[in-house]
Amino acid sequence: MTDTPHFPLSAVVGADDLKLALYLTAIDPKIGGVLIEGPRGMAKSTLARGLADLLASGQFVTLPLGATEERLVGTLDLDAALSDGRAQFSPGVLAKADGGVLYVDEVNLLPDHLVDLLLDVAASGTNLIERDGISHRHSAKFVLIGTMNPEEGELRPQLLDRFGLNVALGGHTAPTERGQIIRRRLDFDSDPQAFCAQWETEQQALRERCENARKVLPGIPLDDAALAQITERCFKAGVDGLRADLVWLRAARAHAAWRGAEAIAEQDIDAVAEFALRHRRREQPSSSTQPPAQSPSGTNAEPSEGQGQWGEMPAPALATGARREVPTWPPHLQKKP
């Protein structure tokens, strides 16, 4: 838990898919985090920060907007260097997120060089800094939670695949739910402590359910039958790489633990399928094909000698405006030679 009050997940109206994905990540951090997509005003950040209260350990660390490379990876401690003349490492955001959650708001707007750093550290679990006269290495194993608005730009495929699960929020909410959401948000903003106390019973039940699921998780086998179903469906979906298979299997096991089951069932596989495949599924090519271009005579034209490949490319039709008639001037206005 953190000292800063967060809007409790138990008080969130709707967004059931996203809440489930966050629960599964809290149960098994090895799933690899969640990417939350949705339009503006869908409380993506509020929902993401609600995960902080369900973590077994570690911190919920936010990467600030406009963060520099030094802020992310760490740098030389200037106070120690100026006062004592010592080259001492000053930890960055990655060091603070070790063992916990690293939250990146508007992750699709992150500068490319910071994306590259995140990719390297997320893959290795280690942050290596060699700069400013220091050489330092520390563990940086974290769960990556990101939010983005697709209207503001896409996410690089390399970083997209690093997120274990992907959930998209719809922008159309029924009037009744809209009213409940606004009322609860106003109550929270007016008195966060009182609002959290009001929902403490439900929130405590949610914490206990996640904790119980974490306890039974190691006893649920990653069985071959479930793996066979998942690999077959990943193959049919045309996903690249093998990360989807691994994430899907882990998420299905976490869902079984969430239900309190002792083994992975088909309902667990189905419940998390879209989470694991949505950002990895390859679009199938259209089965319809265009017929080959034909010559005016109705037969396929062969390129004439000396034309190279131009004979295979009919001249494109160019759009023109409305045809205008050439005016006929009266005889007395025509210029005489």
Tab-separated table of C-alpha atoms in Angstrom:
chain	number	residue	atom	x	y	z
A	1	MET	CA	0.000	0.000	0.000
A	2	THR	CA	1.013	3.649	-0.406
A	3	ASP	CA	0.517	6.695	1.798
A	4	THR	CA	-1.249	8.668	-0.930
A	5	PRO	CA	-4.969	7.794	-1.096
A	6	HIS	CA	-5.963	6.184	-4.376
A	7	PHE	CA	-9.479	5.738	-5.644
A	8	PRO	CA	-10.299	2.166	-4.510
A	9	LEU	CA	-10.886	-0.380	-7.247
A	10	SER	CA	-13.818	-1.789	-5.306
A	11	ALA	CA	-15.631	1.525	-5.847
A	12	VAL	CA	-15.072	1.640	-9.607
A	13	VAL	CA	-18.270	1.399	-11.649
A	14	GLY	CA	-18.018	-0.806	-14.753
A	15	ALA	CA	-14.649	-1.451	-16.497
A	16	ASP	CA	-14.921	-5.118	-15.466
A	17	ASP	CA	-12.388	-6.350	-18.032
A	18	LEU	CA	-9.750	-3.885	-16.926
A	19	LYS	CA	-10.319	-4.581	-13.248
A	20	LEU	CA	-9.933	-8.306	-13.911
A	21	ALA	CA	-6.670	-7.742	-15.808
A	22	LEU	CA	-5.319	-5.686	-12.903
A	23	TYR	CA	-6.354	-8.353	-10.393
A	24	LEU	CA	-4.530	-11.021	-12.400
A	25	THR	CA	-1.404	-8.870	-12.556
A	26	ALA	CA	-1.514	-8.373	-8.798
A	27	ILE	CA	-1.824	-12.155	-8.356
A	28	ASP	CA	1.036	-13.042	-10.717
A	29	PRO	CA	3.381	-10.138	-11.598
A	30	LYS	CA	5.220	-12.460	-14.033
A	31	ILE	CA	2.325	-11.962	-16.458
A	32	GLY	CA	4.124	-8.805	-17.499
A	33	GLY	CA	1.820	-5.890	-16.797
A	34	VAL	CA	-1.121	-4.254	-18.545
A	35	LEU	CA	-1.483	-1.735	-21.347
A	36	ILE	CA	-4.694	0.287	-20.974
A	37	GLU	CA	-6.079	1.913	-24.123
A	38	GLY	CA	-9.010	4.271	-24.323
A	39	PRO	CA	-10.184	7.750	-25.274
A	40	ARG	CA	-9.843	10.814	-23.095
A	41	GLY	CA	-11.791	11.011	-19.857
A	42	MET	CA	-12.119	7.254	-19.228
A	43	ALA	CA	-10.284	7.336	-15.849
A	44	LYS	CA	-7.450	5.159	-17.165
A	45	SER	CA	-4.971	6.664	-14.713
A	46	THR	CA	-7.383	6.312	-11.798
A	47	LEU	CA	-7.892	2.620	-12.511
A	48	ALA	CA	-4.171	1.983	-12.971
A	49	ARG	CA	-3.266	3.641	-9.672
A	50	GLY	CA	-5.877	1.550	-7.900
A	51	LEU	CA	-3.566	-1.424	-8.373
A	52	ALA	CA	-1.221	-0.006	-5.714
A	53	ASP	CA	-3.507	-1.164	-2.905
A	54	LEU	CA	-3.506	-4.790	-4.119
A	55	LEU	CA	0.243	-5.368	-4.446
A	56	ALA	CA	1.881	-8.014	-2.301
A	57	SER	CA	5.116	-6.022	-2.052
A	58	GLY	CA	7.081	-3.312	-3.725
A	59	GLN	CA	6.121	0.209	-4.651
A	60	PHE	CA	3.870	1.768	-7.233
A	61	VAL	CA	6.212	4.207	-8.977
A	62	THR	CA	5.120	6.725	-11.606
A	63	LEU	CA	7.387	7.854	-14.429
A	64	PRO	CA	6.689	11.607	-14.633
A	65	LEU	CA	5.788	13.210	-17.937
A	66	GLY	CA	8.839	14.857	-19.446
A	67	ALA	CA	11.238	12.742	-17.384
A	68	THR	CA	14.875	12.842	-18.482
A	69	GLU	CA	17.161	9.878	-19.029
A	70	GLU	CA	18.951	10.685	-15.763
A	71	ARG	CA	15.652	10.662	-13.890
A	72	LEU	CA	14.822	7.253	-15.333
A	73	VAL	CA	18.092	5.318	-14.963
A	74	GLY	CA	19.868	7.348	-12.262
A	75	THR	CA	22.981	9.471	-12.362
A	76	LEU	CA	25.870	10.915	-10.373
A	77	ASP	CA	25.036	12.239	-6.901
A	78	LEU	CA	26.149	15.853	-7.251
A	79	ASP	CA	25.975	16.567	-3.512
A	80	ALA	CA	28.431	13.768	-2.724
A	81	ALA	CA	30.648	14.751	-5.633
A	82	LEU	CA	30.847	18.417	-4.661
A	83	SER	CA	31.067	18.024	-0.899
A	84	ASP	CA	33.219	14.894	-0.553
A	85	GLY	CA	34.685	14.477	-4.007
A	86	ARG	CA	33.175	10.985	-4.241
A	87	ALA	CA	31.572	9.435	-7.325
A	88	GLN	CA	28.327	8.121	-5.823
A	89	PHE	CA	25.254	6.789	-7.621
A	90	SER	CA	21.920	8.532	-7.209
A	91	PRO	CA	19.055	6.068	-7.897
A	92	GLY	CA	16.455	6.810	-10.545
A	93	VAL	CA	12.892	5.706	-11.148
A	94	LEU	CA	13.954	2.208	-12.250
A	95	ALA	CA	15.678	1.541	-8.918
A	96	LYS	CA	12.620	2.654	-6.965
A	97	ALA	CA	10.325	0.445	-9.072
A	98	ASP	CA	12.357	-2.721	-8.466
A	99	GLY	CA	10.041	-5.415	-7.122
A	100	GLY	CA	6.959	-3.269	-7.706
A	101	VAL	CA	5.071	-1.504	-10.481
A	102	LEU	CA	6.337	1.116	-12.918
A	103	TYR	CA	3.436	3.211	-14.178
A	104	VAL	CA	3.815	5.239	-17.390
A	105	ASP	CA	0.976	7.585	-18.318
A	106	GLU	CA	0.629	8.345	-22.045
A	107	VAL	CA	3.261	5.715	-22.775
A	108	ASN	CA	2.841	6.168	-26.527
A	109	LEU	CA	4.198	9.725	-26.187
A	110	LEU	CA	7.386	8.575	-24.469
A	111	PRO	CA	10.538	9.681	-26.353
A	112	ASP	CA	12.204	6.950	-28.397
A	113	HIS	CA	15.441	6.929	-26.392
A	114	LEU	CA	13.508	6.349	-23.150
A	115	VAL	CA	11.524	3.587	-24.856
A	116	ASP	CA	14.800	1.898	-25.828
A	117	LEU	CA	16.025	2.074	-22.236
A	118	LEU	CA	12.779	0.614	-20.920
A	119	LEU	CA	12.991	-2.228	-23.431
A	120	ASP	CA	16.536	-3.111	-22.428
A	121	VAL	CA	15.838	-3.065	-18.703
A	122	ALA	CA	12.484	-4.869	-18.999
A	123	ALA	CA	14.168	-7.655	-20.965
A	124	SER	CA	17.197	-8.093	-18.695
A	125	GLY	CA	15.766	-7.137	-15.313
A	126	THR	CA	18.988	-5.222	-14.646
A	127	ASN	CA	19.850	-1.545	-15.000
A	128	LEU	CA	23.480	-0.853	-15.926
A	129	ILE	CA	24.760	2.729	-15.711
A	130	GLU	CA	28.188	3.729	-16.973
A	131	ARG	CA	28.443	7.491	-17.183
A	132	ASP	CA	29.758	10.569	-15.381
A	133	GLY	CA	32.647	8.591	-13.903
A	134	ILE	CA	30.467	5.914	-12.279
A	135	SER	CA	29.762	2.290	-13.101
A	136	HIS	CA	26.776	0.857	-11.287
A	137	ARG	CA	24.460	-2.101	-11.730
A	138	HIS	CA	21.244	-2.829	-9.842
A	139	SER	CA	18.175	-5.058	-10.125
A	140	ALA	CA	15.192	-3.522	-11.932
A	141	LYS	CA	12.446	-6.144	-12.096
A	142	PHE	CA	9.086	-4.436	-12.284
A	143	VAL	CA	5.579	-4.798	-13.650
A	144	LEU	CA	4.941	-2.285	-16.424
A	145	ILE	CA	1.545	-0.550	-16.413
A	146	GLY	CA	0.858	1.942	-19.179
A	147	THR	CA	-2.024	4.030	-20.420
A	148	MET	CA	-2.494	5.550	-23.849
A	149	ASN	CA	-5.021	7.261	-26.082
A	150	PRO	CA	-4.753	5.703	-29.576
A	151	GLU	CA	-5.931	8.987	-31.100
A	152	GLU	CA	-2.647	10.589	-30.002
A	153	GLY	CA	-0.368	8.090	-31.715
A	154	GLU	CA	0.529	4.414	-31.828
A	155	LEU	CA	2.985	2.567	-29.638
A	156	ARG	CA	6.173	1.066	-31.028
A	157	PRO	CA	5.695	-2.689	-31.628
A	158	GLN	CA	8.755	-3.574	-29.532
A	159	LEU	CA	7.294	-1.917	-26.443
A	160	LEU	CA	3.745	-3.018	-27.234
A	161	ASP	CA	4.753	-6.673	-27.028
A	162	ARG	CA	6.398	-6.117	-23.621
A	163	PHE	CA	3.010	-5.606	-22.019
A	164	GLY	CA	1.602	-8.946	-20.983
A	165	LEU	CA	-2.070	-7.974	-21.267
A	166	ASN	CA	-3.900	-5.348	-23.287
A	167	VAL	CA	-7.340	-3.940	-22.449
A	168	ALA	CA	-9.307	-1.338	-24.404
A	169	LEU	CA	-11.917	0.842	-22.721
A	170	GLY	CA	-14.987	1.922	-24.660
A	171	GLY	CA	-15.995	5.565	-24.691
A	172	HIS	CA	-19.784	5.063	-24.565
A	173	THR	CA	-21.219	4.659	-21.071
A	174	ALA	CA	-24.887	4.295	-20.154
A	175	PRO	CA	-26.488	7.321	-18.416
A	176	THR	CA	-27.094	5.446	-15.151
A	177	GLU	CA	-23.455	4.360	-14.898
A	178	ARG	CA	-22.255	7.829	-15.857
A	179	GLY	CA	-24.166	9.308	-12.966
A	180	GLN	CA	-22.728	6.798	-10.496
A	181	ILE	CA	-19.194	7.416	-11.742
A	182	ILE	CA	-19.497	11.194	-11.407
A	183	ARG	CA	-21.098	11.021	-7.957
A	184	ARG	CA	-18.404	8.721	-6.561
A	185	ARG	CA	-15.631	10.805	-8.083
A	186	LEU	CA	-17.039	13.977	-6.521
A	187	ASP	CA	-17.305	12.255	-3.140
A	188	PHE	CA	-13.695	11.076	-3.389
A	189	ASP	CA	-12.379	14.502	-4.399
A	190	SER	CA	-14.186	16.252	-1.546
A	191	ASP	CA	-12.811	13.899	1.154
A	192	PRO	CA	-10.499	11.076	-0.008
A	193	GLN	CA	-9.967	9.612	3.467
A	194	ALA	CA	-13.674	9.447	4.267
A	195	PHE	CA	-14.457	7.925	0.869
A	196	CYS	CA	-11.786	5.231	1.274
A	197	ALA	CA	-13.065	4.479	4.777
A	198	GLN	CA	-16.581	4.067	3.380
A	199	TRP	CA	-15.320	1.428	0.925
A	200	GLU	CA	-12.801	-0.205	3.252
A	201	THR	CA	-14.892	-3.350	3.826
A	202	GLU	CA	-15.189	-4.087	0.111
A	203	GLN	CA	-11.569	-3.125	-0.489
A	204	GLN	CA	-10.341	-5.402	2.291
A	205	ALA	CA	-12.324	-8.292	0.838
A	206	LEU	CA	-10.667	-7.604	-2.522
A	207	ARG	CA	-7.198	-7.583	-0.929
A	208	GLU	CA	-7.875	-10.864	0.842
A	209	ARG	CA	-9.120	-12.497	-2.345
A	210	CYS	CA	-5.954	-11.438	-4.189
A	211	GLU	CA	-3.790	-12.643	-1.294
A	212	ASN	CA	-5.533	-16.021	-1.163
A	213	ALA	CA	-5.117	-16.364	-4.932
A	214	ARG	CA	-1.386	-15.669	-4.586
A	215	LYS	CA	-1.119	-18.426	-1.996
A	216	VAL	CA	-2.825	-21.089	-4.106
A	217	LEU	CA	-1.176	-19.993	-7.383
A	218	PRO	CA	1.999	-22.135	-7.043
A	219	GLY	CA	-0.120	-25.247	-6.507
A	220	ILE	CA	-1.991	-24.861	-9.807
A	221	PRO	CA	-0.059	-26.767	-12.496
A	222	LEU	CA	0.780	-25.276	-15.875
A	223	ASP	CA	-0.561	-28.452	-17.434
A	224	ASP	CA	0.044	-29.698	-20.966
A	225	ALA	CA	-3.654	-29.879	-21.838
A	226	ALA	CA	-4.144	-26.155	-21.242
A	227	LEU	CA	-0.884	-25.385	-23.026
A	228	ALA	CA	-1.978	-27.404	-26.064
A	229	GLN	CA	-5.209	-25.399	-26.372
A	230	ILE	CA	-3.375	-22.110	-26.012
A	231	THR	CA	-0.611	-22.885	-28.507
A	232	GLU	CA	-3.163	-24.047	-31.076
A	233	ARG	CA	-5.189	-20.867	-30.721
A	234	CYS	CA	-2.074	-18.683	-30.848
A	235	PHE	CA	-1.069	-20.436	-34.067
A	236	LYS	CA	-4.494	-19.813	-35.614
A	237	ALA	CA	-4.329	-16.160	-34.547
A	238	GLY	CA	-1.014	-15.795	-36.385
A	239	VAL	CA	0.810	-14.145	-33.484
A	240	ASP	CA	4.528	-13.475	-33.805
A	241	GLY	CA	6.896	-14.995	-31.267
A	242	LEU	CA	6.077	-17.089	-28.237
A	243	ARG	CA	5.391	-14.447	-25.604
A	244	ALA	CA	1.629	-14.641	-26.202
A	245	ASP	CA	1.600	-18.366	-25.360
A	246	LEU	CA	3.502	-17.854	-22.119
A	247	VAL	CA	1.497	-14.816	-21.014
A	248	TRP	CA	-1.802	-16.503	-21.860
A	249	LEU	CA	-0.926	-19.613	-19.854
A	250	ARG	CA	0.181	-17.592	-16.825
A	251	ALA	CA	-2.920	-15.407	-16.992
A	252	ALA	CA	-5.184	-18.464	-17.239
A	253	ARG	CA	-3.539	-19.948	-14.158
A	254	ALA	CA	-3.951	-16.645	-12.295
A	255	HIS	CA	-7.630	-16.620	-13.288
A	256	ALA	CA	-8.029	-20.131	-11.929
A	257	ALA	CA	-6.459	-18.957	-8.669
A	258	TRP	CA	-8.806	-15.955	-8.668
A	259	ARG	CA	-11.748	-18.373	-8.858
A	260	GLY	CA	-10.259	-20.521	-6.108
A	261	ALA	CA	-9.897	-23.521	-8.425
A	262	GLU	CA	-7.183	-26.166	-8.260
A	263	ALA	CA	-6.568	-26.510	-12.008
A	264	ILE	CA	-6.851	-24.491	-15.202
A	265	ALA	CA	-10.206	-24.958	-16.916
A	266	GLU	CA	-11.416	-23.927	-20.335
A	267	GLN	CA	-13.299	-21.004	-18.832
A	268	ASP	CA	-10.005	-19.642	-17.506
A	269	ILE	CA	-8.428	-19.868	-20.954
A	270	ASP	CA	-11.391	-18.141	-22.578
A	271	ALA	CA	-11.596	-15.407	-19.925
A	272	VAL	CA	-8.113	-14.046	-20.681
A	273	ALA	CA	-7.851	-14.836	-24.405
A	274	GLU	CA	-8.563	-11.321	-25.647
A	275	PHE	CA	-6.214	-9.791	-23.058
A	276	ALA	CA	-3.285	-11.804	-24.383
A	277	LEU	CA	-4.090	-11.669	-28.104
A	278	ARG	CA	-5.518	-8.220	-28.720
A	279	HIS	CA	-2.182	-6.434	-29.275
A	280	ARG	CA	-0.449	-9.434	-30.841
A	281	ARG	CA	-3.034	-10.832	-33.247
A	282	ARG	CA	-2.011	-10.482	-36.870
A	283	GLU	CA	-4.709	-9.336	-39.263
A	284	GLN	CA	-5.586	-12.047	-41.741
A	285	PRO	CA	-5.147	-11.062	-45.401
A	286	SER	CA	-8.282	-10.641	-47.463
A	287	SER	CA	-9.242	-13.737	-49.446
A	288	SER	CA	-10.478	-11.723	-52.394
A	289	THR	CA	-7.877	-10.865	-55.002
A	290	GLN	CA	-8.018	-8.317	-57.786
A	291	PRO	CA	-8.135	-9.751	-61.342
A	292	PRO	CA	-5.096	-8.989	-63.525
A	293	ALA	CA	-5.249	-5.884	-65.652
A	294	GLN	CA	-6.244	-6.538	-69.243
A	295	SER	CA	-5.399	-4.806	-72.474
A	296	PRO	CA	-8.114	-3.049	-74.483
A	297	SER	CA	-8.376	-6.128	-76.672
A	298	GLY	CA	-9.414	-8.189	-73.662
A	299	THR	CA	-6.226	-10.251	-73.328
A	300	ASN	CA	-3.345	-9.835	-70.939
A	301	ALA	CA	-0.845	-7.550	-72.632
A	302	GLU	CA	2.708	-8.784	-72.936
A	303	PRO	CA	5.482	-6.217	-72.563
A	304	SER	CA	6.884	-5.291	-75.939
A	305	GLU	CA	10.595	-5.637	-76.573
A	306	GLY	CA	12.589	-2.729	-75.201
A	307	GLN	CA	9.846	-1.586	-72.799
A	308	GLY	CA	11.106	-3.426	-69.696
A	309	GLN	CA	8.288	-3.763	-67.149
A	310	TRP	CA	6.277	-0.785	-68.332
A	311	GLY	CA	4.116	-2.968	-70.537
A	312	GLU	CA	2.637	-4.578	-67.395
A	313	MET	CA	1.468	-1.264	-65.946
A	314	PRO	CA	-1.545	0.351	-67.641
A	315	ALA	CA	-1.596	4.104	-67.505
A	316	PRO	CA	-3.563	5.284	-64.456
A	317	ALA	CA	-6.756	7.211	-64.989
A	318	LEU	CA	-6.405	10.849	-63.949
A	319	ALA	CA	-9.295	12.738	-62.454
A	320	THR	CA	-10.385	15.726	-64.513
A	321	GLY	CA	-12.902	18.447	-64.020
A	322	ALA	CA	-16.159	18.955	-65.912
A	323	ARG	CA	-15.704	19.254	-69.657
A	324	ARG	CA	-15.994	22.805	-70.915
A	325	GLU	CA	-17.223	23.744	-74.400
A	326	VAL	CA	-14.971	26.021	-76.483
A	327	PRO	CA	-16.870	29.277	-77.086
A	328	THR	CA	-17.690	30.353	-80.656
A	329	TRP	CA	-17.075	34.073	-81.090
A	330	PRO	CA	-19.247	36.162	-83.436
A	331	PRO	CA	-17.622	36.936	-86.837
A	332	HIS	CA	-17.226	40.656	-86.133
A	333	LEU	CA	-15.250	39.902	-82.915
A	334	GLN	CA	-12.851	37.407	-84.487
A	335	LYS	CA	-9.344	38.731	-85.064
A	336	LYS	CA	-8.575	39.095	-88.769
A	337	PRO	CA	-5.130	38.088	-90.004
